């Protein structure tokens, strides 16, 4: 990418995989969904961040399924902690994975719906972008990190 363009003005993160647990099984669907939506977006953002121009922008396409209301109050507090770090958010994601593996993710405070992994991945991404926004404020390039939710979109992929 650096050979094609030395600078990027706007990075739009629009990863969105929402796999149902059938026929893959919840554990595999959760791993694939969170890997693409959360970990993949983080990797791309970190790789391209050094190429952002002065006053560059990072826009994260969010989802209403990534709301804090989708998890228990103790989990909400941890995701919304103003002192949250990338590590603390990663720990919450790992707790979800452990709960899925052990079959007690609902008891641990995570959402029990057919899109629980998707919602968790988007919630984690929103929380991580808040961390990134704090860090970007100290960047002399004055990079703005923001998010938006376009709402549900009817596409061939959403059927």
mmCIF file of N, CA and C in Angstrom, residues 12 20 22 40 66 73 81 103 109 119 121 124 128 157:
data_model
loop_
_atom_site.group_PDB
_atom_site.id
_atom_site.type_symbol
_atom_site.label_atom_id
_atom_site.label_comp_id
_atom_site.label_asym_id
_atom_site.label_seq_id
_atom_site.Cartn_x
_atom_site.Cartn_y
_atom_site.Cartn_z
ATOM 1 N N UNK A 12 -11.587 3.809 6.381
ATOM 2 C CA UNK A 12 -12.934 3.392 6.771
ATOM 3 C C UNK A 12 -12.903 1.894 7.040
ATOM 4 N N UNK A 20 -23.989 -17.422 11.573
ATOM 5 C CA UNK A 20 -24.884 -18.139 12.483
ATOM 6 C C UNK A 20 -24.170 -19.390 12.972
ATOM 7 N N UNK A 22 -25.248 -22.366 13.240
ATOM 8 C CA UNK A 22 -25.520 -23.566 12.437
ATOM 9 C C UNK A 22 -24.991 -23.345 11.033
ATOM 10 N N UNK A 40 -9.252 -8.630 13.134
ATOM 11 C CA UNK A 40 -8.864 -8.237 11.782
ATOM 12 C C UNK A 40 -8.866 -6.732 11.598
ATOM 13 N N UNK A 66 -23.923 -3.911 18.731
ATOM 14 C CA UNK A 66 -22.769 -3.728 19.596
ATOM 15 C C UNK A 66 -23.053 -2.805 20.770
ATOM 16 N N UNK A 73 -24.595 -5.791 33.342
ATOM 17 C CA UNK A 73 -24.073 -4.539 33.893
ATOM 18 C C UNK A 73 -22.592 -4.620 34.267
ATOM 19 N N UNK A 81 -15.338 1.447 30.776
ATOM 20 C CA UNK A 81 -14.367 2.042 31.692
ATOM 21 C C UNK A 81 -13.520 3.079 30.941
ATOM 22 N N UNK A 103 -19.547 -23.347 27.538
ATOM 23 C CA UNK A 103 -21.002 -23.373 27.507
ATOM 24 C C UNK A 103 -21.687 -22.496 28.537
ATOM 25 N N UNK A 109 -22.401 -13.208 31.604
ATOM 26 C CA UNK A 109 -22.907 -11.867 31.336
ATOM 27 C C UNK A 109 -22.932 -11.459 29.881
ATOM 28 N N UNK A 119 -22.446 -9.233 17.868
ATOM 29 C CA UNK A 119 -22.631 -8.108 18.773
ATOM 30 C C UNK A 119 -21.427 -7.881 19.662
ATOM 31 N N UNK A 121 -18.343 -8.756 19.017
ATOM 32 C CA UNK A 121 -17.220 -8.267 18.204
ATOM 33 C C UNK A 121 -17.348 -6.775 17.936
ATOM 34 N N UNK A 124 -16.737 -4.837 21.287
ATOM 35 C CA UNK A 124 -15.301 -4.795 21.569
ATOM 36 C C UNK A 124 -14.604 -3.789 20.656
ATOM 37 N N UNK A 128 -12.495 -0.577 21.748
ATOM 38 C CA UNK A 128 -11.100 -0.394 21.334
ATOM 39 C C UNK A 128 -10.917 0.928 20.591
ATOM 40 N N UNK A 157 -26.028 -10.345 1.109
ATOM 41 C CA UNK A 157 -25.316 -10.964 2.222
ATOM 42 C C UNK A 157 -26.132 -10.996 3.503
#
